[in-house]
Coordinates of C-alpha atoms and ligand atoms in Angstrom, one line a residue:
M2 CA -2.3 28.1 12.9
E3 CA 0.7 28.6 10.5
K4 CA 2.5 25.3 10.0
S5 CA 5.8 26.9 11.0
L6 CA 4.3 27.6 14.5
V7 CA 3.2 24.1 15.1
P8 CA 5.7 22.2 17.2
T9 CA 7.8 19.5 15.5
Q10 CA 6.9 16.1 16.9
I11 CA 9.3 13.9 14.9
E12 CA 12.6 14.8 13.3
F13 CA 15.0 12.8 11.2
R14 CA 18.5 14.3 11.1
S15 CA 20.6 13.0 8.2
V16 CA 19.5 9.4 8.8
T17 CA 21.2 6.6 6.8
K18 CA 20.5 2.9 7.1
T19 CA 22.7 0.4 5.3
Y20 CA 22.3 -3.4 5.1
G21 CA 25.8 -4.6 4.2
P22 CA 26.4 -3.0 0.8
V23 CA 22.8 -1.9 0.4
A24 CA 21.9 1.6 1.5
A25 CA 18.1 1.4 2.1
V26 CA 17.8 5.0 3.4
K27 CA 20.3 7.7 2.4
D28 CA 20.8 10.9 4.3
V29 CA 17.1 11.5 5.1
S30 CA 16.2 14.7 7.0
L31 CA 12.6 15.4 7.7
K32 CA 10.3 17.1 10.2
V33 CA 6.8 16.0 11.1
H34 CA 4.6 18.5 12.8
R35 CA 2.4 17.7 15.8
G36 CA -1.0 16.5 14.6
E37 CA 0.1 16.2 11.0
F38 CA -0.8 13.4 8.6
L39 CA 2.4 12.8 6.7
T40 CA 2.7 10.1 4.0
I41 CA 5.8 8.6 2.6
L42 CA 5.2 7.7 -1.0
G43 CA 7.5 6.0 -3.5
P44 CA 7.9 2.9 -5.7
S45 CA 8.7 -0.5 -4.3
G46 CA 12.2 -0.6 -2.8
S47 CA 12.6 3.1 -2.4
G48 CA 13.1 2.8 1.4
K49 CA 9.6 3.6 2.8
T50 CA 9.3 0.7 5.1
T51 CA 12.8 1.0 6.3
T52 CA 12.2 4.7 7.2
L53 CA 9.1 3.7 9.2
M54 CA 10.9 0.8 10.9
L55 CA 13.6 3.2 12.0
L56 CA 10.9 5.5 13.5
A57 CA 9.2 2.5 15.1
G58 CA 12.5 1.4 16.6
F59 CA 12.6 -2.0 14.9
E60 CA 15.8 -0.9 13.1
A61 CA 18.6 1.5 14.3
P62 CA 20.1 4.2 12.1
T63 CA 23.6 3.5 10.7
K64 CA 24.2 7.2 10.7
G65 CA 22.2 10.2 11.9
D66 CA 19.6 10.6 14.6
I67 CA 15.8 10.5 15.1
L68 CA 14.1 12.8 17.6
V69 CA 10.6 12.6 19.1
A70 CA 9.3 15.6 20.9
G71 CA 12.9 17.0 20.8
K72 CA 14.6 14.0 22.4
S73 CA 16.8 11.4 20.6
V74 CA 15.0 8.0 20.5
S75 CA 17.8 6.1 18.8
A76 CA 18.6 4.2 22.0
V77 CA 15.0 3.7 23.0
P78 CA 13.7 0.1 22.3
S79 CA 10.6 -0.2 20.2
Y80 CA 8.4 -1.4 23.1
R81 CA 9.3 1.7 25.1
R82 CA 8.2 4.1 22.3
D83 CA 4.8 5.5 22.7
Q84 CA 3.3 4.8 19.4
G85 CA 0.5 2.8 17.7
I86 CA 1.5 0.7 14.6
V87 CA -0.6 -0.8 11.9
F88 CA 1.1 -3.2 9.5
Q89 CA -0.1 -4.2 6.1
S90 CA -0.7 -7.7 7.4
Y91 CA -2.8 -6.6 10.3
A92 CA -0.9 -8.8 12.8
L93 CA -3.9 -9.3 15.1
F94 CA -3.5 -12.0 17.7
P95 CA -5.3 -14.9 15.9
H96 CA -6.1 -16.8 19.2
L97 CA -7.7 -13.8 20.9
T98 CA -11.2 -12.3 20.4
V99 CA -11.6 -8.8 19.1
R100 CA -12.2 -7.5 22.6
R101 CA -9.1 -9.3 23.9
N102 CA -7.0 -8.0 21.0
L103 CA -8.0 -4.4 22.0
E104 CA -7.5 -5.0 25.7
F105 CA -3.9 -6.3 25.3
P106 CA -2.1 -3.0 24.8
L107 CA -3.9 -1.6 27.9
E108 CA -3.0 -4.6 30.0
M109 CA 0.6 -4.1 28.9
R110 CA 0.4 -0.6 30.3
G111 CA -1.1 -1.7 33.5
V112 CA -4.6 -0.2 33.0
R113 CA -7.1 -1.7 35.4
A114 CA -9.9 -4.1 34.2
A115 CA -12.8 -1.7 34.7
E116 CA -11.1 1.1 32.9
R117 CA -10.0 -1.3 30.1
T118 CA -13.6 -2.3 29.5
T119 CA -14.7 1.3 29.3
R120 CA -12.0 2.2 26.8
V121 CA -12.5 -0.9 24.7
D122 CA -16.3 -0.3 24.6
R123 CA -15.7 3.3 23.5
I124 CA -13.3 2.5 20.7
L125 CA -15.4 -0.5 19.5
E126 CA -18.3 1.9 19.1
R127 CA -16.1 4.5 17.3
V128 CA -15.0 1.9 14.7
H129 CA -18.5 0.3 14.4
L130 CA -17.4 -3.1 15.7
S131 CA -19.4 -3.4 19.0
D132 CA -21.5 -6.3 17.6
L133 CA -18.4 -8.3 16.6
C134 CA -16.4 -8.0 19.8
D135 CA -16.6 -11.7 20.7
R136 CA -15.4 -12.9 17.3
M137 CA -12.0 -14.3 16.5
P138 CA -10.0 -12.4 13.8
S139 CA -10.5 -15.3 11.3
Q140 CA -14.2 -14.7 11.5
L141 CA -13.9 -11.1 10.3
S142 CA -13.7 -9.7 6.7
G143 CA -10.5 -7.8 5.6
G144 CA -12.0 -4.4 6.3
Q145 CA -13.2 -5.5 9.7
Q146 CA -9.8 -6.8 10.6
Q147 CA -8.3 -3.6 9.4
R148 CA -10.6 -1.6 11.7
V149 CA -9.6 -3.8 14.7
A150 CA -5.9 -3.2 13.9
L151 CA -6.6 0.6 13.7
A152 CA -8.5 0.5 17.0
R153 CA -5.8 -1.5 18.7
A154 CA -3.2 1.0 17.5
L155 CA -5.2 3.9 18.9
I156 CA -6.6 2.5 22.1
A157 CA -3.8 3.5 24.4
D158 CA -4.0 7.1 23.1
P159 CA -0.4 7.2 21.7
P160 CA 0.9 10.6 20.5
I161 CA 2.1 8.9 17.2
L162 CA 0.5 6.5 14.8
L163 CA 2.5 4.6 12.2
L164 CA 0.8 2.9 9.2
D165 CA 2.6 0.7 6.7
E166 CA 0.5 0.2 3.5
P167 CA -2.6 -0.1 5.8
L168 CA -5.0 -0.6 3.0
G169 CA -2.9 -2.6 0.6
A170 CA -4.8 -5.8 1.2
L171 CA -8.3 -4.4 0.6
D172 CA -10.2 -4.2 -2.7
R173 CA -10.9 -0.8 -4.3
N174 CA -14.3 0.1 -2.8
L175 CA -13.3 -1.0 0.7
R176 CA -10.1 0.9 0.3
E177 CA -11.9 4.2 -0.4
Q178 CA -14.3 3.6 2.5
M179 CA -11.4 2.9 4.9
Q180 CA -9.5 6.0 3.6
G181 CA -12.5 8.0 4.8
E182 CA -12.4 6.2 8.1
I183 CA -8.7 6.8 8.7
K184 CA -9.1 10.4 7.8
S185 CA -11.9 10.9 10.3
L186 CA -10.1 9.0 13.0
H187 CA -7.0 11.2 12.4
K188 CA -9.2 14.2 12.8
D189 CA -10.9 13.0 16.0
F190 CA -7.7 11.9 17.7
G191 CA -5.5 14.7 16.4
I192 CA -2.7 12.1 16.4
T193 CA 0.6 12.7 14.5
T194 CA 0.5 10.1 11.8
V195 CA 3.2 8.8 9.5
C196 CA 1.8 6.5 6.7
V197 CA 3.7 4.6 4.1
T198 CA 2.2 3.8 0.7
H199 CA 3.0 3.2 -2.9
D200 CA -0.5 4.3 -3.9
Q201 CA -0.6 7.9 -5.1
E202 CA -4.3 8.3 -4.8
E203 CA -4.2 7.2 -1.1
A204 CA -1.4 9.6 -0.5
L205 CA -3.2 12.5 -2.2
T206 CA -6.5 11.8 -0.3
L207 CA -5.1 11.3 3.2
S208 CA -2.2 13.5 3.7
D209 CA -1.4 17.0 4.9
R210 CA 2.0 16.6 3.3
I211 CA 3.7 13.9 1.2
V212 CA 7.3 12.9 1.1
V213 CA 8.3 11.3 -2.2
M214 CA 11.1 8.8 -1.9
R215 CA 13.3 7.5 -4.7
E216 CA 16.2 5.0 -4.2
G217 CA 16.5 5.7 -0.5
R218 CA 16.4 9.5 -0.8
I219 CA 13.8 12.2 -0.4
E220 CA 13.0 13.5 -3.8
Q221 CA 10.4 16.2 -2.8
T222 CA 8.3 17.1 0.3
D223 CA 5.2 19.2 -0.1
T224 CA 1.4 19.4 0.3
P225 CA -0.6 17.1 -2.1
E226 CA -1.7 20.1 -4.2
A227 CA 1.7 21.7 -4.4
L228 CA 3.3 18.4 -5.3
Y229 CA 0.9 17.7 -8.0
D230 CA 0.8 21.2 -9.4
R231 CA 4.5 22.0 -9.0
P232 CA 6.5 18.8 -9.2
A233 CA 10.2 19.5 -8.8
S234 CA 11.4 16.7 -11.0
R235 CA 10.4 14.5 -13.9
F236 CA 10.3 11.5 -11.5
V237 CA 7.7 13.2 -9.2
A238 CA 5.7 14.5 -12.2
N239 CA 5.4 10.9 -13.5
F240 CA 4.9 9.2 -10.2
L241 CA 2.1 11.5 -9.1
G242 CA -0.5 11.5 -11.9
E243 CA 0.2 11.5 -15.6
A244 CA 2.5 14.0 -17.2
N245 CA 3.4 15.2 -20.8
I246 CA 7.1 15.8 -20.7
L247 CA 7.9 18.0 -23.6
E248 CA 11.5 16.8 -24.4
N249 CA 12.4 17.7 -28.0
P250 CA 8.7 18.0 -28.8
G251 CA 9.2 19.1 -32.4
F252 CA 7.4 22.4 -31.8
H253 CA 8.2 25.5 -29.9
V254 CA 6.9 25.5 -26.3
E255 CA 5.7 28.9 -25.3
S256 CA 5.7 29.6 -21.6
A257 CA 4.8 32.4 -19.3
A258 CA 8.2 32.3 -17.5
P259 CA 11.6 31.6 -19.0
Q260 CA 12.8 28.0 -18.8
P261 CA 15.5 27.4 -16.2
L262 CA 18.6 25.5 -17.4
G263 CA 18.6 21.7 -16.9
T264 CA 14.8 21.5 -16.9
L265 CA 12.1 20.0 -19.1
A266 CA 8.7 21.6 -19.9
M267 CA 5.8 19.6 -18.6
I268 CA 2.0 19.9 -18.9
R269 CA -0.7 17.8 -17.2
P270 CA -3.1 16.0 -19.6
E271 CA -6.2 17.7 -18.0
R272 CA -4.7 21.1 -18.8
I273 CA -5.0 20.5 -22.5
C274 CA -8.3 21.2 -24.4
V275 CA -9.2 19.4 -27.6
F276 CA -11.3 21.0 -30.3
P277 CA -12.1 20.5 -34.0
I278 CA -9.4 22.4 -35.9
N279 CA -11.7 25.2 -37.0
K280 CA -12.7 26.0 -33.4
T281 CA -11.0 27.5 -30.4
K282 CA -12.1 28.3 -26.9
L283 CA -9.4 30.1 -24.8
A284 CA -9.9 33.8 -25.7
A285 CA -6.8 35.9 -25.3
T286 CA -4.4 34.6 -27.9
D287 CA -1.3 35.9 -26.1
Q288 CA -2.0 33.7 -23.1
R289 CA -2.4 30.4 -24.9
Q290 CA -0.6 28.0 -27.1
S291 CA -2.5 26.4 -29.9
V292 CA -1.2 23.4 -32.0
I293 CA -2.7 21.1 -34.6
G294 CA -2.3 17.3 -34.2
T295 CA -3.7 13.9 -35.2
V296 CA -5.6 11.6 -32.8
E297 CA -3.8 8.3 -32.4
D298 CA -6.3 6.7 -30.0
M299 CA -9.1 7.4 -27.6
I300 CA -9.9 5.5 -24.5
Y301 CA -13.3 5.9 -22.9
A302 CA -12.9 5.6 -19.1
G303 CA -16.3 6.4 -17.6
P304 CA -16.3 10.0 -16.6
L305 CA -13.1 10.6 -18.6
R306 CA -12.1 10.5 -22.3
K307 CA -8.4 10.0 -22.8
Y308 CA -6.8 10.9 -26.1
R309 CA -3.3 10.5 -27.4
V310 CA -2.6 13.1 -30.0
R311 CA 0.5 13.2 -32.3
V312 CA 1.9 16.7 -32.4
G313 CA 5.4 17.1 -34.0
N314 CA 7.6 14.5 -32.3
S315 CA 5.3 14.3 -29.3
L316 CA 2.5 12.0 -28.4
L317 CA 0.4 14.2 -26.0
M318 CA -2.0 12.7 -23.5
V319 CA -5.2 14.7 -23.2
R320 CA -7.8 14.1 -20.6
E321 CA -11.2 15.4 -21.0
H322 CA -14.2 15.2 -18.6
V323 CA -17.1 13.7 -20.5
A324 CA -19.9 16.3 -20.9
S325 CA -23.1 16.4 -22.9
G326 CA -23.0 17.8 -26.4
Q327 CA -19.2 17.3 -26.6
E328 CA -17.5 16.4 -29.8
I329 CA -15.9 12.9 -29.8
F330 CA -12.8 12.4 -31.9
R331 CA -11.6 9.2 -33.5
P332 CA -8.2 7.9 -34.6
S333 CA -6.7 9.9 -37.5
D334 CA -9.0 12.9 -36.9
E335 CA -7.1 16.2 -37.1
V336 CA -7.7 18.3 -33.9
R337 CA -6.6 21.5 -32.3
L338 CA -5.0 21.3 -28.9
E339 CA -4.9 24.4 -26.7
W340 CA -3.5 25.2 -23.3
L341 CA -2.6 28.2 -21.2
R342 CA 1.0 29.2 -21.3
S343 CA 0.8 29.5 -17.5
D344 CA 0.0 25.8 -17.2
I345 CA 3.5 24.8 -18.5
R346 CA 5.7 23.6 -15.6
F347 CA 9.4 23.1 -15.6
V348 CA 10.8 20.0 -13.9
A349 CA 14.4 18.8 -13.3
A350 CA 15.4 16.3 -15.9
Ligands
ADP1667 P1 9.9 0.0 0.3 O1 9.2 -0.1 1.6 O2 9.9 1.4 -0.3 O3 9.4 -1.0 -0.7 P2 12.2 -1.0 1.8 O4 12.4 0.0 2.8 O5 11.5 -2.2 2.2 O6 11.5 -0.3 0.5 O7 13.6 -1.4 1.1 C1 14.5 -0.5 0.6 C2 15.7 -1.2 0.1 O8 16.4 -1.8 1.2 C3 15.4 -2.4 -0.8 O9 16.4 -2.4 -1.8 C4 15.5 -3.6 0.0 O10 15.8 -4.7 -0.7 C5 16.5 -3.2 1.0 N1 16.3 -3.9 2.3 C6 15.3 -3.6 3.2 N2 15.3 -4.3 4.3 C7 16.5 -5.1 4.2 C8 17.1 -6.1 5.0 N3 16.7 -6.4 6.2 N4 18.3 -6.6 4.5 C9 18.8 -6.2 3.4 N5 18.2 -5.3 2.5 C10 17.1 -4.8 2.9
MG1668 MG1 7.4 -1.4 2.0

């Protein structure tokens, strides 16, 4: 289905939240489609958690309105909102077993004991925790506690799931594994999910769309691919991945399209190819730009080789996938850099 045909589940209308003189969220307007996985991404202090707390009902907007399924929820207390929440610190009840933790939200909703058992058993199986159901939270690893927190948020089948830095406390491998788990739970439950993170990789991996926040405002909203490939501003280009911003580069930048006023040319490091100066690869000369530079340093990073190459006034980052038979360049080597003109992007300064 076209995204525009999917009903809007959540809408922020010009929402502002101030704490005394501090505006944590400024004039945020946003629509989340039903079933969508939307991630709010931004540096620390950019207003992500405040945005989520407004949606959860733990905070009230100073200005503007929040609608769920077309109705204003600004006056609805948090416990009346039909949503599952996972915080960074999983906030499991420490004195209750895994099973009792999962039963609690059902008890609150008046679900009968037999039905509770069935539903808890089903979700325990779904998150691979059946064997651990009688343990206390303190007897679980971080990843297991995280799965209990997710299961508890999902057990009452809420239409909305809110996640605040859900994987922040886990180490790298476990984080990747849990990303897969969250993705597949989202798919199975078809639940509208709003996730907050400062981790760009997590945002790119999990999301249908990403909202980039900066100093309380929305900087850009788009799909992961569009955001990475066509960042609107220098801030987004630098926050998502690495970017060569060609500001007074000391050489003429050729581009396929004319450069709009007030923008800077940008190229991603993996779009630049590095060769010995007497070689070239891209065929049609009119589609590429070719410059000569000097290698300043090379970092070997497993599957990648990262060069920094001095060209004119610029120090260009180049990222190359390691392949067999490839030439390796050393500091002070002269090299040829080439890229397609169509890979040049323009970003707001
Ligand atoms: P993030 O989650 O992106 O790190 P937050 O939403 O927590 O950002 O905070 C955004 C800004 O609002 C920060 O400058 C923070 O200090 C401020 N802020 C958040 N909560 C409060 C509060 N309860 N009182 C005062 N200032 C707050
Ligand atoms: Mg936060």
